[in-house]
Amino acid sequence: MSGDAGVVEGPLHGYHHETYVVPLAGWAVEAEPVRWKCREPRPGLLWFDRRCFASEEQLLRALQGRIEGIPDLIQAGSAGLQRFIEGETLGALYGSGDGIPRSLSGQIVSLFGQLARVKPHSLTVKRTCTSVYRAAEGDTDGFLERLILFTEEEVYQRNMPDFRGLFHELGLYEASFGTLREHVSGLTRRPFCLLHADLHRENFVVDGAGRLWTIDWELAMFGDPLYDLATHLYLMRYPSDQEDRMTERWCETVESAAPGSSAGWEADLPKLLAYKKAQSVFTDVIRTALSLAEQAELDEDLLVRAGGRVREVMSAATEPLGVGTPSEEVVTASLRKWCENYDPVGGEHRP
């Protein structure tokens, strides 16, 4: 495609895809070089979030002119390519926990307003999520219930054959989902809109002109607009004062775009954040265990650090899941035991 294998960059680091960046042979030369992303889903990947659209490229094509700062697309033969945004990720410029400049936070707020205007009936993009995982318009309780159901069935239960022992040693049982449902029920109804659902620092790119671009739309869905804010706040780890300002500006912006979008946010935002904390327990336990098992030899320092991260996410979710926080010794010993019984070749856990 590029005409010169030496100019191909990749594979780039990413969880969901194997990605290469290429300039296309014969493509018109602009003032700045234009490169495109060619990528494929990684085989055998564990998905911890539901996918609602059949194609990210189809979604981006439908959003052109409606959402600012998203990649252009072209068709190169049978391959659909996204324009590679030249710049630095927000995370490379401002690490987790750091505040970000108002010029950039303002662009994020503007993005939320644009998303609030994109209603489920206004896009004809093919959706793949089944009716089991779709809630009726405005049914925020039903929307959250389906997110919980996905975590319960597709993350917890589906991975039980390999992770049963580790889950149970950490105190993570089926009953935790009942506790979670009780903790987060009773949401205020809000009009549904398009959600990016994964707005963290590595999914924002700042170009040389200070413009913010939003990438990686594969987890986009229609649903409760407050869920997008909760996910964003949870992943961004803003300083507390900037988190408060972002929430205030979000409320003003989405209300202007779609009245009712921020209704009941004071009571509901903590509930949605509680779900994100609970969800992270199951995803982080699985990801941490698998990352340790990939090591040729289990490094004790790496194991201790990994155990500390698992304990941290469990501590944050003790109330919504109704579980205790195991000691560092218990977490580390449980992870070590799991790794010792894991078959990295077959990808199966020995009994």
PDB file of N, CA and C in Angstrom, residues 1-12 18-28 32-39 72 74-76 79-86:
ATOM      1  N   MET A   1       0.824  -1.212   0.000  1.00  0.00           N
ATOM      2  CA  MET A   1       0.000   0.000   0.000  1.00  0.00           C
ATOM      3  C   MET A   1       0.854   1.256   0.000  1.00  0.00           C
ATOM      4  N   SER A   2       1.950   1.224   0.732  1.00  0.00           N
ATOM      5  CA  SER A   2       2.790   2.418   0.855  1.00  0.00           C
ATOM      6  C   SER A   2       3.776   2.556  -0.297  1.00  0.00           C
ATOM      7  N   GLY A   3       4.095   1.424  -0.926  1.00  0.00           N
ATOM      8  CA  GLY A   3       5.099   1.436  -1.972  1.00  0.00           C
ATOM      9  C   GLY A   3       6.512   1.331  -1.449  1.00  0.00           C
ATOM     10  N   ASP A   4       6.694   1.380  -0.143  1.00  0.00           N
ATOM     11  CA  ASP A   4       8.020   1.309   0.472  1.00  0.00           C
ATOM     12  C   ASP A   4       7.865   0.787   1.897  1.00  0.00           C
ATOM     13  N   ALA A   5       8.229  -0.462   2.129  1.00  0.00           N
ATOM     14  CA  ALA A   5       8.067  -1.064   3.454  1.00  0.00           C
ATOM     15  C   ALA A   5       8.845  -0.309   4.522  1.00  0.00           C
ATOM     16  N   GLY A   6       9.875   0.415   4.105  1.00  0.00           N
ATOM     17  CA  GLY A   6      10.698   1.129   5.072  1.00  0.00           C
ATOM     18  C   GLY A   6      10.004   2.311   5.724  1.00  0.00           C
ATOM     19  N   VAL A   7       8.907   2.778   5.148  1.00  0.00           N
ATOM     20  CA  VAL A   7       8.217   3.937   5.716  1.00  0.00           C
ATOM     21  C   VAL A   7       7.032   3.520   6.584  1.00  0.00           C
ATOM     22  N   VAL A   8       6.807   2.219   6.704  1.00  0.00           N
ATOM     23  CA  VAL A   8       5.698   1.725   7.526  1.00  0.00           C
ATOM     24  C   VAL A   8       6.113   1.726   8.986  1.00  0.00           C
ATOM     25  N   GLU A   9       5.272   2.289   9.832  1.00  0.00           N
ATOM     26  CA  GLU A   9       5.541   2.324  11.270  1.00  0.00           C
ATOM     27  C   GLU A   9       4.581   1.384  11.987  1.00  0.00           C
ATOM     28  N   GLY A  10       5.134   0.531  12.858  1.00  0.00           N
ATOM     29  CA  GLY A  10       4.270  -0.350  13.620  1.00  0.00           C
ATOM     30  C   GLY A  10       4.884  -1.716  13.825  1.00  0.00           C
ATOM     31  N   PRO A  11       4.188  -2.588  14.560  1.00  0.00           N
ATOM     32  CA  PRO A  11       2.853  -2.355  15.119  1.00  0.00           C
ATOM     33  C   PRO A  11       2.901  -1.389  16.302  1.00  0.00           C
ATOM     34  N   LEU A  12       1.887  -0.521  16.382  1.00  0.00           N
ATOM     35  CA  LEU A  12       1.779   0.419  17.483  1.00  0.00           C
ATOM     36  C   LEU A  12       1.171  -0.269  18.696  1.00  0.00           C
ATOM     37  N   GLU A  18      -4.000  -4.507  16.260  1.00  0.00           N
ATOM     38  CA  GLU A  18      -2.633  -4.393  15.771  1.00  0.00           C
ATOM     39  C   GLU A  18      -2.675  -3.318  14.693  1.00  0.00           C
ATOM     40  N   THR A  19      -1.904  -2.269  14.885  1.00  0.00           N
ATOM     41  CA  THR A  19      -2.035  -1.071  14.052  1.00  0.00           C
ATOM     42  C   THR A  19      -0.709  -0.717  13.387  1.00  0.00           C
ATOM     43  N   TYR A  20      -0.787  -0.356  12.095  1.00  0.00           N
ATOM     44  CA  TYR A  20       0.365   0.130  11.343  1.00  0.00           C
ATOM     45  C   TYR A  20       0.014   1.492  10.747  1.00  0.00           C
ATOM     46  N   VAL A  21       1.004   2.347  10.640  1.00  0.00           N
ATOM     47  CA  VAL A  21       0.816   3.682  10.080  1.00  0.00           C
ATOM     48  C   VAL A  21       1.585   3.759   8.764  1.00  0.00           C
ATOM     49  N   VAL A  22       0.888   4.176   7.691  1.00  0.00           N
ATOM     50  CA  VAL A  22       1.508   4.173   6.365  1.00  0.00           C
ATOM     51  C   VAL A  22       1.174   5.450   5.605  1.00  0.00           C
ATOM     52  N   PRO A  23       2.141   6.007   4.886  1.00  0.00           N
ATOM     53  CA  PRO A  23       1.818   7.010   3.860  1.00  0.00           C
ATOM     54  C   PRO A  23       1.438   6.245   2.593  1.00  0.00           C
ATOM     55  N   LEU A  24       0.431   6.692   1.850  1.00  0.00           N
ATOM     56  CA  LEU A  24      -0.006   5.957   0.675  1.00  0.00           C
ATOM     57  C   LEU A  24       0.728   6.438  -0.563  1.00  0.00           C
ATOM     58  N   ALA A  25       1.203   5.478  -1.327  1.00  0.00           N
ATOM     59  CA  ALA A  25       1.884   5.809  -2.577  1.00  0.00           C
ATOM     60  C   ALA A  25       0.924   6.532  -3.514  1.00  0.00           C
ATOM     61  N   GLY A  26       1.380   7.665  -4.057  1.00  0.00           N
ATOM     62  CA  GLY A  26       0.565   8.406  -5.003  1.00  0.00           C
ATOM     63  C   GLY A  26      -0.443   9.336  -4.379  1.00  0.00           C
ATOM     64  N   TRP A  27      -0.495   9.376  -3.028  1.00  0.00           N
ATOM     65  CA  TRP A  27      -1.448  10.274  -2.372  1.00  0.00           C
ATOM     66  C   TRP A  27      -0.952  11.714  -2.497  1.00  0.00           C
ATOM     67  N   ALA A  28      -1.852  12.612  -2.750  1.00  0.00           N
ATOM     68  CA  ALA A  28      -1.473  14.012  -2.956  1.00  0.00           C
ATOM     69  C   ALA A  28      -0.697  14.542  -1.763  1.00  0.00           C
ATOM     70  N   GLU A  32       1.654  19.335   5.171  1.00  0.00           N
ATOM     71  CA  GLU A  32       2.181  18.406   6.168  1.00  0.00           C
ATOM     72  C   GLU A  32       1.965  16.979   5.669  1.00  0.00           C
ATOM     73  N   PRO A  33       2.853  16.062   6.012  1.00  0.00           N
ATOM     74  CA  PRO A  33       2.692  14.671   5.571  1.00  0.00           C
ATOM     75  C   PRO A  33       1.368  14.093   6.066  1.00  0.00           C
ATOM     76  N   VAL A  34       0.740  13.271   5.221  1.00  0.00           N
ATOM     77  CA  VAL A  34      -0.507  12.604   5.586  1.00  0.00           C
ATOM     78  C   VAL A  34      -0.236  11.108   5.686  1.00  0.00           C
ATOM     79  N   ARG A  35      -0.556  10.554   6.838  1.00  0.00           N
ATOM     80  CA  ARG A  35      -0.395   9.114   7.027  1.00  0.00           C
ATOM     81  C   ARG A  35      -1.735   8.529   7.471  1.00  0.00           C
ATOM     82  N   TRP A  36      -1.871   7.223   7.258  1.00  0.00           N
ATOM     83  CA  TRP A  36      -3.136   6.563   7.524  1.00  0.00           C
ATOM     84  C   TRP A  36      -2.910   5.325   8.391  1.00  0.00           C
ATOM     85  N   LYS A  37      -3.930   4.976   9.164  1.00  0.00           N
ATOM     86  CA  LYS A  37      -3.850   3.806  10.042  1.00  0.00           C
ATOM     87  C   LYS A  37      -4.486   2.600   9.357  1.00  0.00           C
ATOM     88  N   CYS A  38      -3.731   1.521   9.313  1.00  0.00           N
ATOM     89  CA  CYS A  38      -4.228   0.239   8.835  1.00  0.00           C
ATOM     90  C   CYS A  38      -4.196  -0.705  10.029  1.00  0.00           C
ATOM     91  N   ARG A  39      -5.327  -1.306  10.381  1.00  0.00           N
ATOM     92  CA  ARG A  39      -5.326  -2.120  11.588  1.00  0.00           C
ATOM     93  C   ARG A  39      -6.336  -3.250  11.498  1.00  0.00           C
ATOM     94  N   ASP A  72     -10.430  11.565   9.580  1.00  0.00           N
ATOM     95  CA  ASP A  72     -10.988  11.370   8.244  1.00  0.00           C
ATOM     96  C   ASP A  72     -10.807   9.905   7.854  1.00  0.00           C
ATOM     97  N   ILE A  74     -10.595   7.085   4.337  1.00  0.00           N
ATOM     98  CA  ILE A  74     -10.537   6.835   2.901  1.00  0.00           C
ATOM     99  C   ILE A  74     -10.643   5.335   2.683  1.00  0.00           C
ATOM    100  N   GLN A  75     -10.986   4.945   1.477  1.00  0.00           N
ATOM    101  CA  GLN A  75     -11.021   3.543   1.100  1.00  0.00           C
ATOM    102  C   GLN A  75      -9.849   3.278   0.172  1.00  0.00           C
ATOM    103  N   ALA A  76      -8.961   2.381   0.556  1.00  0.00           N
ATOM    104  CA  ALA A  76      -7.814   2.016  -0.264  1.00  0.00           C
ATOM    105  C   ALA A  76      -7.966   0.554  -0.662  1.00  0.00           C
ATOM    106  N   ALA A  79      -9.469  -2.032   1.891  1.00  0.00           N
ATOM    107  CA  ALA A  79      -9.167  -1.605   3.260  1.00  0.00           C
ATOM    108  C   ALA A  79      -9.739  -0.222   3.537  1.00  0.00           C
ATOM    109  N   GLY A  80     -10.460  -0.083   4.640  1.00  0.00           N
ATOM    110  CA  GLY A  80     -10.899   1.215   5.110  1.00  0.00           C
ATOM    111  C   GLY A  80      -9.866   1.775   6.068  1.00  0.00           C
ATOM    112  N   LEU A  81      -9.343   2.960   5.783  1.00  0.00           N
ATOM    113  CA  LEU A  81      -8.250   3.514   6.575  1.00  0.00           C
ATOM    114  C   LEU A  81      -8.692   4.795   7.271  1.00  0.00           C
ATOM    115  N   GLN A  82      -8.205   4.967   8.489  1.00  0.00           N
ATOM    116  CA  GLN A  82      -8.410   6.212   9.220  1.00  0.00           C
ATOM    117  C   GLN A  82      -7.147   7.069   9.114  1.00  0.00           C
ATOM    118  N   ARG A  83      -7.359   8.362   9.010  1.00  0.00           N
ATOM    119  CA  ARG A  83      -6.207   9.255   8.999  1.00  0.00           C
ATOM    120  C   ARG A  83      -5.508   9.210  10.349  1.00  0.00           C
ATOM    121  N   PHE A  84      -4.192   9.077  10.322  1.00  0.00           N
ATOM    122  CA  PHE A  84      -3.398   9.068  11.550  1.00  0.00           C
ATOM    123  C   PHE A  84      -3.201  10.509  12.014  1.00  0.00           C
ATOM    124  N   ILE A  85      -3.596  10.783  13.243  1.00  0.00           N
ATOM    125  CA  ILE A  85      -3.485  12.139  13.770  1.00  0.00           C
ATOM    126  C   ILE A  85      -2.069  12.354  14.302  1.00  0.00           C
ATOM    127  N   GLU A  86      -1.360  13.276  13.691  1.00  0.00           N
ATOM    128  CA  GLU A  86      -0.001  13.581  14.111  1.00  0.00           C
ATOM    129  C   GLU A  86      -0.049  14.482  15.348  1.00  0.00           C
TER     130      GLU A  86
END
